[in-house]
Amino acid sequence: MKLKLPYGISHYKTVIEEGYTYLDKTGWIQTIEDTSRYNLIMRPRRFGKSLFVSMLAYYYDIKAKHDFTRLFGHLAIGQNPTGNQNRYQVLFMEFSGISTDDPQTIEADFTRKIDNLLQRFLLKYDYPERVGVQIAAANTPAGKMEALFTVQGEQPIYLIIDEYDHFANALLADNLTYFRRIMGKGGFVRAFYETIKAATQQGSIDRLFITGVTPIMLDSLTSGFNMVENLSLLPALNESIGLTRDEVEYLVRSVVGQSTLDTDALLATLKDWYNGYLFALGEKPMYNANMVLYFLRRFDFRSGAFPDNMLDENIASDYGKILRMFSIGDRDVNYAVLEELISTGEITTQQRRQFDFDKGFDREDFISLLYYMGFVSLAGEELGSQRFRIPNYVIKKLYFEYFKVEIERRNTLQIPTQTIHKAVVALALHNDIEPLRLEVQQLLQILSNRDFMRMDEKHLKLDKLSCWVMLTDGEEVLVEQVT
């Protein structure tokens, strides 16, 4: 069976109407409704959050009532609707396009974003033109929201906010002082969410669903956010966003079809590269949805050839931006955490549910931040603390990319990536260790006595990580020989 894979498509109606493969996530609507009216769920980048909230928007939108059977009739929720289907005006907001390059323009950009989203909402639900004028006249995000709620009438609103923390994540890494100012009391972001809270108390917003990557804003927004239920770590929602092993197996077997390829071996490869994200102990680890779809879109099922790059460049770019957050707090402490992770494979701490930047940012905060970003995943529990491990080869590759830059920065050296790659291939293909030995020797000669004072066997284990990065696709079958 030839599948039409929705890689890069997060618009639910497009996926259904144009015949893309949709792995049914609608069954979790009932669970979410049963949990709380106002919900937040966090997942790593490119995990499928936007498609999930787009699905919610069409399920609840009163304007999509006549499309319900076509969009949902064949899915779990279409067979057992909750009773709230197509009941609301849906106000959909996403904050991924706000630039943080210039702190002087962030408030204006945020205000403009809110105005545009509200004007689109007014047009969709046929509000009088004067309402748009009133909203445009308000000069703050909170003022614009209040103008809408004043004239809303009896029709309840379902508010969906996608990527609520996107601009804040970038801002935090660059300008902690400004972050505190806009999130703290009197700040325009804090005021915006306080207006939303007031709207829930007045009945203007009947339900709320928010997605993001990290909880970095939760402490700062306590007064405006304390009515929200954080679903991120609930066992019942572990499989709601992302792909399960059964879902990945269905995709793989459908793509491979009747070919003679070893499907089990292919599944094992996908598990090593894209699996390992666990959001509740005792549950099953999840796959990053976009990473799997990227691979299957580029996998040659006739020859069995893998993509030229196992890591999607778009995902690498997203994570590259997040890597800037490694500079939050004490950079040396953060670097030591990453060293421990790479050398031992695991690290233990008490997980933080939210961050209080007024009290500083310590080791426990940093490890917890790595977890929410998807750079580590839950591995177990010990005496009230959580164990975390690197989830897969993609994240190992990203760790190496960061360490390469950091090592070069600290030691004013350039790591010869291309020649190391050739040396690794020589070892893998010809069992010739001499080229790799020479490269390591030359690298060690550059290091200072200060570097050697704290160096031991675990630091040389970085070579093992570098092998993963240096191997090109098609050579990954040699990894076991190399390591």
Coordinates of C-alpha atoms in Angstrom, one line a residue:
M1 CA 0.0 0.0 0.0
K2 CA 1.4 3.4 -1.0
L3 CA 1.0 5.9 1.8
K4 CA 0.7 9.7 1.4
L5 CA 2.8 10.9 4.3
P6 CA 1.9 14.3 5.9
Y7 CA 5.5 15.3 6.5
G8 CA 5.6 19.0 7.4
I9 CA 1.8 19.4 7.2
S10 CA 0.1 20.5 10.5
H11 CA -3.3 21.6 9.1
Y12 CA -5.7 18.8 10.0
K13 CA -8.4 19.6 7.4
T14 CA -5.7 19.4 4.6
V15 CA -4.5 16.0 5.9
I16 CA -7.9 14.5 5.9
E17 CA -9.3 16.1 2.7
E18 CA -6.2 15.4 0.6
G19 CA -5.9 11.8 1.6
Y20 CA -2.7 12.0 3.7
T21 CA -2.2 9.2 6.2
Y22 CA -3.6 10.2 9.6
L23 CA -2.8 8.1 12.7
D24 CA -5.9 8.6 14.8
K25 CA -5.2 10.7 17.9
T26 CA -8.8 11.8 18.4
G27 CA -9.5 9.3 21.1
W28 CA -7.6 11.5 23.6
I29 CA -10.2 14.2 23.3
Q30 CA -12.5 12.5 25.8
T31 CA -9.5 12.0 28.2
I32 CA -8.7 15.7 28.0
E33 CA -12.2 16.8 28.6
D34 CA -12.5 14.5 31.6
T35 CA -9.3 15.9 33.1
S36 CA -9.8 19.7 33.1
R37 CA -11.4 22.5 31.1
Y38 CA -8.1 24.5 30.9
N39 CA -5.1 22.4 29.9
L40 CA -1.4 22.7 29.0
I41 CA 0.7 20.0 27.4
M42 CA 4.4 20.2 26.6
R43 CA 6.3 18.1 24.1
P44 CA 9.7 18.5 22.3
R45 CA 10.0 20.3 19.0
R46 CA 8.6 18.7 15.9
F47 CA 6.6 16.2 17.9
G48 CA 3.2 16.7 16.3
K49 CA 1.7 19.3 18.6
S50 CA 0.5 21.6 15.9
L51 CA -1.4 18.9 14.0
F52 CA -2.9 17.8 17.3
V53 CA -4.3 21.3 18.2
S54 CA -5.4 21.8 14.6
M55 CA -7.5 18.6 15.0
L56 CA -8.9 20.0 18.2
A57 CA -9.8 23.2 16.5
Y58 CA -11.9 21.5 13.8
Y59 CA -13.5 19.2 16.3
Y60 CA -14.8 22.1 18.5
D61 CA -15.4 24.8 15.8
I62 CA -19.0 25.7 15.3
K63 CA -18.2 26.7 11.7
A64 CA -17.0 23.2 10.9
K65 CA -20.3 21.6 12.1
H66 CA -21.4 20.5 8.6
D67 CA -18.0 19.0 7.9
F68 CA -18.0 16.8 11.1
T69 CA -18.8 13.5 9.4
R70 CA -16.3 14.0 6.6
L71 CA -13.5 15.1 9.0
F72 CA -14.2 12.8 11.9
G73 CA -16.8 10.2 11.0
H74 CA -14.2 7.5 10.3
L75 CA -12.1 8.1 13.5
A76 CA -12.5 7.2 17.1
I77 CA -14.1 10.5 18.2
G78 CA -16.5 10.4 15.2
Q79 CA -17.8 7.0 16.5
N80 CA -18.1 8.3 20.1
P81 CA -18.3 12.1 20.2
T82 CA -18.1 13.9 23.5
G83 CA -21.2 16.1 23.1
N84 CA -19.0 19.3 22.8
Q85 CA -18.3 18.8 19.1
N86 CA -18.8 22.0 17.0
R87 CA -20.0 23.9 20.0
Y88 CA -17.5 26.8 20.2
Q89 CA -16.1 29.8 18.4
V90 CA -12.4 28.7 18.3
L91 CA -9.8 31.4 18.9
F92 CA -6.6 29.9 17.6
M93 CA -3.3 31.6 18.5
E94 CA 0.3 30.6 17.7
F95 CA 3.4 32.5 18.8
S96 CA 6.1 30.9 16.7
G97 CA 6.7 34.0 14.5
I98 CA 7.7 36.6 17.0
S99 CA 11.3 37.8 16.6
T100 CA 13.4 38.3 19.7
D101 CA 16.4 39.8 17.9
D102 CA 15.6 43.3 19.2
P103 CA 14.1 43.6 22.7
Q104 CA 12.8 47.1 21.7
T105 CA 10.4 45.6 19.2
I106 CA 9.2 42.5 21.0
E107 CA 6.2 44.2 22.6
A108 CA 5.2 45.8 19.3
D109 CA 5.5 42.5 17.5
F110 CA 3.5 40.6 20.1
T111 CA 0.8 43.3 20.1
R112 CA 0.6 43.2 16.3
K113 CA 0.4 39.4 16.4
I114 CA -2.5 39.5 18.8
D115 CA -4.3 42.1 16.7
N116 CA -3.9 40.1 13.5
L117 CA -5.2 36.9 15.1
L118 CA -8.2 38.7 16.6
Q119 CA -9.1 40.4 13.4
R120 CA -9.0 37.0 11.6
F121 CA -11.3 35.6 14.4
L122 CA -13.8 38.5 13.9
L123 CA -14.0 37.9 10.2
K124 CA -14.5 34.2 10.6
Y125 CA -17.4 34.5 13.0
D126 CA -19.1 37.6 11.4
Y127 CA -18.6 40.1 14.1
P128 CA -19.6 43.7 13.3
E129 CA -17.0 45.9 11.7
R130 CA -17.0 48.2 14.7
V131 CA -15.6 45.4 16.9
G132 CA -12.5 45.3 14.8
V133 CA -12.1 49.0 15.1
Q134 CA -12.4 48.8 18.9
I135 CA -9.8 46.0 19.0
A136 CA -7.4 47.9 16.7
A137 CA -7.7 51.0 18.8
A138 CA -6.5 49.1 22.0
N139 CA -2.7 49.6 22.3
T140 CA -1.8 46.5 24.4
P141 CA -2.3 42.8 24.0
A142 CA -4.4 42.7 27.2
G143 CA -6.5 45.6 26.0
K144 CA -7.2 44.0 22.7
M145 CA -8.3 40.8 24.4
E146 CA -10.6 42.7 26.8
A147 CA -12.2 44.5 23.9
L148 CA -13.1 41.2 22.4
F149 CA -14.6 39.8 25.6
T150 CA -16.6 42.9 26.1
V151 CA -18.6 42.4 22.9
Q152 CA -18.5 38.6 22.7
G153 CA -22.1 37.9 23.7
E154 CA -23.4 34.5 24.7
Q155 CA -21.4 32.3 22.3
P156 CA -18.6 30.5 24.3
I157 CA -15.0 30.5 23.1
Y158 CA -12.5 27.7 23.0
L159 CA -9.0 29.2 23.1
I160 CA -6.1 27.3 21.6
I161 CA -2.6 28.6 22.0
D162 CA 0.1 26.8 20.1
E163 CA 3.9 27.3 20.9
Y164 CA 3.0 29.5 23.8
D165 CA 6.6 29.7 24.9
H166 CA 8.4 29.9 21.6
F167 CA 9.5 33.5 21.7
A168 CA 10.2 33.3 25.5
N169 CA 12.6 30.3 25.0
A170 CA 14.7 32.4 22.6
L171 CA 14.5 35.5 24.7
L172 CA 15.5 33.8 27.9
A173 CA 18.8 32.6 26.4
D174 CA 19.7 36.2 25.2
N175 CA 18.3 38.6 27.8
L176 CA 17.2 37.3 31.2
T177 CA 16.6 40.8 32.5
Y178 CA 14.1 41.6 29.8
F179 CA 12.5 38.2 30.1
R180 CA 11.8 38.9 33.8
R181 CA 10.4 42.4 33.0
I182 CA 7.8 41.2 30.4
M183 CA 6.8 38.1 32.4
G184 CA 6.8 39.7 35.8
K185 CA 4.1 41.8 37.4
G186 CA 3.2 44.7 35.1
G187 CA 4.8 43.0 32.1
F188 CA 2.7 42.9 28.9
V189 CA 2.9 39.1 28.6
R190 CA 1.8 38.6 32.2
A191 CA -1.0 41.1 31.7
F192 CA -2.1 39.2 28.6
Y193 CA -2.5 35.9 30.4
E194 CA -4.2 37.6 33.4
T195 CA -6.8 38.8 31.0
I196 CA -7.3 35.2 29.8
K197 CA -7.7 34.1 33.4
A198 CA -10.3 36.7 34.0
A199 CA -12.2 35.6 30.8
T200 CA -12.3 32.0 32.1
Q201 CA -13.8 33.3 35.4
Q202 CA -16.4 35.3 33.5
G203 CA -17.3 32.5 31.2
S204 CA -16.1 34.2 28.1
I205 CA -13.5 31.4 27.6
D206 CA -15.2 28.1 28.3
R207 CA -12.2 25.8 27.5
L208 CA -8.5 26.3 26.9
F209 CA -5.7 24.2 25.4
I210 CA -2.1 25.3 25.3
T211 CA 1.0 23.6 23.9
G212 CA 4.7 24.4 24.2
V213 CA 8.1 22.9 24.8
T214 CA 9.2 24.1 28.2
P215 CA 7.6 25.3 31.4
I216 CA 9.9 28.3 31.6
M217 CA 7.0 30.8 31.8
L218 CA 4.8 29.0 34.3
D219 CA 6.3 30.4 37.5
S220 CA 6.4 33.9 36.1
L221 CA 2.8 33.7 35.0
T222 CA 1.5 32.1 38.2
S223 CA -1.3 34.6 38.8
G224 CA -2.5 34.4 35.2
F225 CA -1.9 30.6 34.7
N226 CA -2.9 29.0 38.0
M227 CA -6.2 27.7 36.6
V228 CA -4.4 25.6 33.9
E229 CA -3.9 21.9 34.4
N230 CA -0.5 20.7 33.2
L231 CA -1.1 17.4 31.4
S232 CA 2.5 16.9 30.2
L233 CA 3.5 14.1 32.7
L234 CA 0.2 12.3 33.1
P235 CA 0.4 8.6 32.2
A236 CA -3.0 8.8 30.4
L237 CA -1.6 11.3 28.0
N238 CA 1.8 9.8 27.4
E239 CA 0.8 8.5 23.9
S240 CA -1.4 11.4 22.9
I241 CA 1.2 13.3 20.9
G242 CA 4.1 11.6 19.0
L243 CA 4.1 8.1 17.6
T244 CA 3.9 4.7 19.3
R245 CA 5.8 1.7 18.2
D246 CA 2.6 0.2 16.7
E247 CA 2.0 3.3 14.7
V248 CA 5.5 3.4 13.4
E249 CA 5.4 -0.3 12.5
Y250 CA 2.1 0.3 10.6
L251 CA 3.8 3.1 8.6
V252 CA 7.0 1.1 7.9
R253 CA 5.2 -2.1 6.8
S254 CA 2.9 -0.1 4.6
V255 CA 5.8 1.8 3.0
V256 CA 7.9 -1.4 2.5
G257 CA 4.9 -3.3 1.2
Q258 CA 5.8 -6.6 -0.6
S259 CA 9.5 -5.9 -1.0
T260 CA 12.2 -8.3 0.3
L261 CA 13.6 -5.7 2.8
D262 CA 14.1 -6.8 6.4
T263 CA 11.3 -4.9 8.1
D264 CA 12.3 -5.8 11.6
A265 CA 15.8 -4.5 11.0
L266 CA 14.4 -1.3 9.6
L267 CA 12.2 -0.9 12.7
A268 CA 15.2 -1.5 14.9
T269 CA 17.1 1.3 13.1
L270 CA 14.2 3.8 13.5
K271 CA 14.0 2.9 17.2
D272 CA 17.7 3.6 17.7
W273 CA 17.5 7.0 15.9
Y274 CA 14.0 8.4 16.7
N275 CA 12.5 6.6 19.8
G276 CA 13.1 6.9 23.5
Y277 CA 11.0 9.8 24.6
L278 CA 9.2 8.9 27.8
F279 CA 6.8 11.3 29.6
A280 CA 5.5 9.0 32.4
L281 CA 7.3 6.2 34.2
G282 CA 5.7 2.8 33.4
E283 CA 4.5 3.9 30.0
K284 CA 5.9 3.2 26.6
P285 CA 8.6 5.4 25.0
M286 CA 7.5 7.5 22.0
Y287 CA 8.9 8.3 18.6
N288 CA 9.4 11.9 17.3
A289 CA 6.7 12.0 14.6
N290 CA 8.4 14.4 12.2
M291 CA 11.7 12.5 12.4
V292 CA 10.0 9.3 11.4
L293 CA 8.0 10.9 8.6
Y294 CA 11.1 12.6 7.3
F295 CA 12.9 9.2 7.2
L296 CA 10.1 7.4 5.4
R297 CA 9.6 10.2 2.9
R298 CA 13.3 9.8 1.9
F299 CA 13.7 6.1 2.3
D300 CA 14.2 4.2 -0.9
F301 CA 12.1 1.1 -0.3
R302 CA 13.2 -0.5 -3.6
S303 CA 16.9 -0.5 -2.8
G304 CA 16.8 -0.1 1.0
A305 CA 18.9 3.1 0.7
F306 CA 18.7 5.4 3.7
P307 CA 18.4 9.2 3.4
D308 CA 21.6 11.1 2.9
N309 CA 21.2 12.5 6.4
M310 CA 19.3 10.7 9.2
L311 CA 18.6 14.1 10.9
D312 CA 16.2 16.4 9.2
E313 CA 17.9 19.8 8.6
N314 CA 14.7 21.6 9.7
I315 CA 14.8 19.7 13.0
A316 CA 18.5 20.3 13.4
S317 CA 17.9 24.0 12.9
D318 CA 15.2 24.1 15.6
Y319 CA 17.3 22.3 18.1
G320 CA 20.3 24.5 17.2
K321 CA 18.3 27.5 18.3
I322 CA 17.4 25.7 21.6
L323 CA 21.0 24.9 22.2
R324 CA 21.5 28.6 22.9
M325 CA 19.7 27.9 26.1
F326 CA 22.6 25.9 27.4
S327 CA 24.2 29.2 28.3
I328 CA 21.4 30.0 30.9
G329 CA 22.8 30.0 34.5
D330 CA 26.4 28.7 35.1
R331 CA 27.8 27.6 31.8
D332 CA 30.5 25.5 33.5
V333 CA 27.9 23.6 35.6
N334 CA 25.8 23.0 32.4
Y335 CA 28.9 21.8 30.6
A336 CA 29.7 19.3 33.4
V337 CA 26.1 18.0 33.2
L338 CA 26.6 17.3 29.5
E339 CA 30.0 15.7 30.1
E340 CA 28.4 13.3 32.7
L341 CA 25.6 12.5 30.3
I342 CA 27.9 11.6 27.4
S343 CA 30.4 9.7 29.5
T344 CA 28.0 7.7 31.6
G345 CA 24.8 7.7 29.6
E346 CA 22.6 8.8 32.5
I347 CA 22.2 11.5 35.1
T348 CA 20.0 11.8 38.2
T349 CA 18.2 14.8 39.7
Q350 CA 14.9 15.9 41.2
Q351 CA 12.8 17.0 38.3
R352 CA 11.5 20.6 38.3
R353 CA 7.9 21.2 37.2
Q354 CA 8.6 24.9 36.6
F355 CA 11.4 27.3 37.0
D356 CA 11.8 30.3 39.3
F357 CA 14.4 32.5 37.7
D358 CA 14.3 35.0 40.6
K359 CA 15.9 32.2 42.7
G360 CA 18.6 31.4 40.1
F361 CA 19.1 28.5 37.7
D362 CA 21.0 25.5 39.1
R363 CA 22.0 22.0 38.0
E364 CA 18.5 20.5 38.7
D365 CA 16.9 23.3 36.6
F366 CA 19.3 22.6 33.7
I367 CA 18.7 18.9 33.7
S368 CA 14.9 19.4 33.9
L369 CA 15.2 21.9 31.0
L370 CA 17.0 19.3 28.9
Y371 CA 14.2 16.9 29.6
Y372 CA 11.4 19.2 28.5
M373 CA 13.4 20.0 25.3
G374 CA 13.8 16.3 24.5
F375 CA 17.6 16.2 25.1
V376 CA 17.1 13.6 27.8
S377 CA 14.2 11.3 28.7
L378 CA 13.0 9.6 31.8
A379 CA 14.8 6.4 32.6
G380 CA 13.7 5.5 36.2
E381 CA 13.4 6.7 39.7
E382 CA 15.7 6.5 42.7
L383 CA 14.8 7.6 46.3
G384 CA 12.5 10.4 45.1
S385 CA 14.8 11.5 42.3
Q386 CA 14.5 10.8 38.6
R387 CA 17.1 9.2 36.3
F388 CA 17.4 10.6 32.8
R389 CA 19.2 9.2 29.7
I390 CA 19.9 10.4 26.2
P391 CA 16.9 9.1 24.2
N392 CA 18.4 8.3 20.8
Y393 CA 21.2 8.7 18.2
V394 CA 19.7 12.0 16.8
I395 CA 20.1 13.6 20.2
K396 CA 23.6 12.1 20.6
K397 CA 24.5 13.7 17.3
L398 CA 23.2 17.1 18.5
Y399 CA 25.2 16.7 21.8
F400 CA 28.3 16.1 19.8
E401 CA 27.7 19.2 17.6
Y402 CA 27.4 21.3 20.8
F403 CA 30.5 19.7 22.4
K404 CA 32.5 20.2 19.3
V405 CA 31.7 24.0 19.3
E406 CA 32.2 24.2 23.1
I407 CA 35.5 22.4 23.1
E408 CA 36.8 24.5 20.2
R409 CA 35.7 27.7 22.1
R410 CA 37.3 26.7 25.4
N411 CA 40.6 25.5 23.8
T412 CA 40.8 27.7 20.7
L413 CA 41.2 24.7 18.4
Q414 CA 39.5 23.3 15.4
I415 CA 38.4 19.7 15.4
P416 CA 39.2 18.2 11.9
T417 CA 35.8 16.7 11.2
Q418 CA 36.5 15.4 7.7
T419 CA 39.8 13.6 8.5
I420 CA 38.2 12.0 11.6
H421 CA 35.4 10.8 9.5
K422 CA 37.9 9.1 7.1
A423 CA 39.7 7.6 10.0
V424 CA 36.5 6.1 11.4
V425 CA 35.5 4.7 8.0
A426 CA 39.0 3.1 7.8
L427 CA 38.4 1.5 11.1
A428 CA 35.0 0.3 10.2
L429 CA 35.7 -1.0 6.7
H430 CA 39.3 -2.2 7.0
N431 CA 39.9 -2.7 10.7
D432 CA 42.6 -0.1 10.4
I433 CA 42.9 1.8 13.7
E434 CA 46.1 3.7 12.8
P435 CA 44.4 6.8 11.1
L436 CA 42.1 7.3 14.1
R437 CA 45.0 6.8 16.6
L438 CA 46.9 9.5 14.8
E439 CA 44.0 12.0 14.8
V440 CA 43.4 11.5 18.5
Q441 CA 47.1 11.9 19.2
Q442 CA 47.2 15.2 17.3
L443 CA 44.2 16.4 19.1
L444 CA 45.7 15.6 22.5
Q445 CA 48.9 17.4 21.6
I446 CA 46.9 20.6 21.3
L447 CA 45.4 20.4 24.8
S448 CA 47.0 22.2 27.7
N449 CA 48.3 20.9 31.0
R450 CA 45.2 22.4 32.7
D451 CA 43.1 20.2 30.4
F452 CA 45.0 17.1 31.3
M453 CA 44.7 17.7 35.0
R454 CA 41.0 16.7 34.9
M455 CA 41.0 14.3 32.0
D456 CA 40.3 10.6 32.5
E457 CA 39.0 7.7 30.5
K458 CA 35.5 9.1 30.3
H459 CA 36.6 12.0 28.2
L460 CA 38.1 9.8 25.6
K461 CA 34.6 8.2 25.3
L462 CA 33.7 11.2 23.3
D463 CA 35.4 9.4 20.4
K464 CA 32.6 6.9 20.5
L465 CA 30.0 9.6 20.2
S466 CA 31.9 11.2 17.4
C467 CA 31.8 7.9 15.5
W468 CA 28.0 8.2 15.3
V469 CA 28.3 11.7 13.8
M470 CA 31.1 10.9 11.4
L471 CA 29.4 7.8 9.8
T472 CA 27.4 8.7 6.7
D473 CA 24.1 7.0 6.1
G474 CA 24.6 3.6 4.5
E475 CA 27.5 3.1 6.8
E476 CA 25.5 3.1 10.0
V477 CA 25.4 -0.7 9.9
L478 CA 29.1 -0.5 10.8
V479 CA 28.5 1.3 14.1
E480 CA 28.7 -1.8 16.3
Q481 CA 32.1 -2.6 14.8
V482 CA 33.3 0.9 15.4
T483 CA 32.1 1.2 19.0

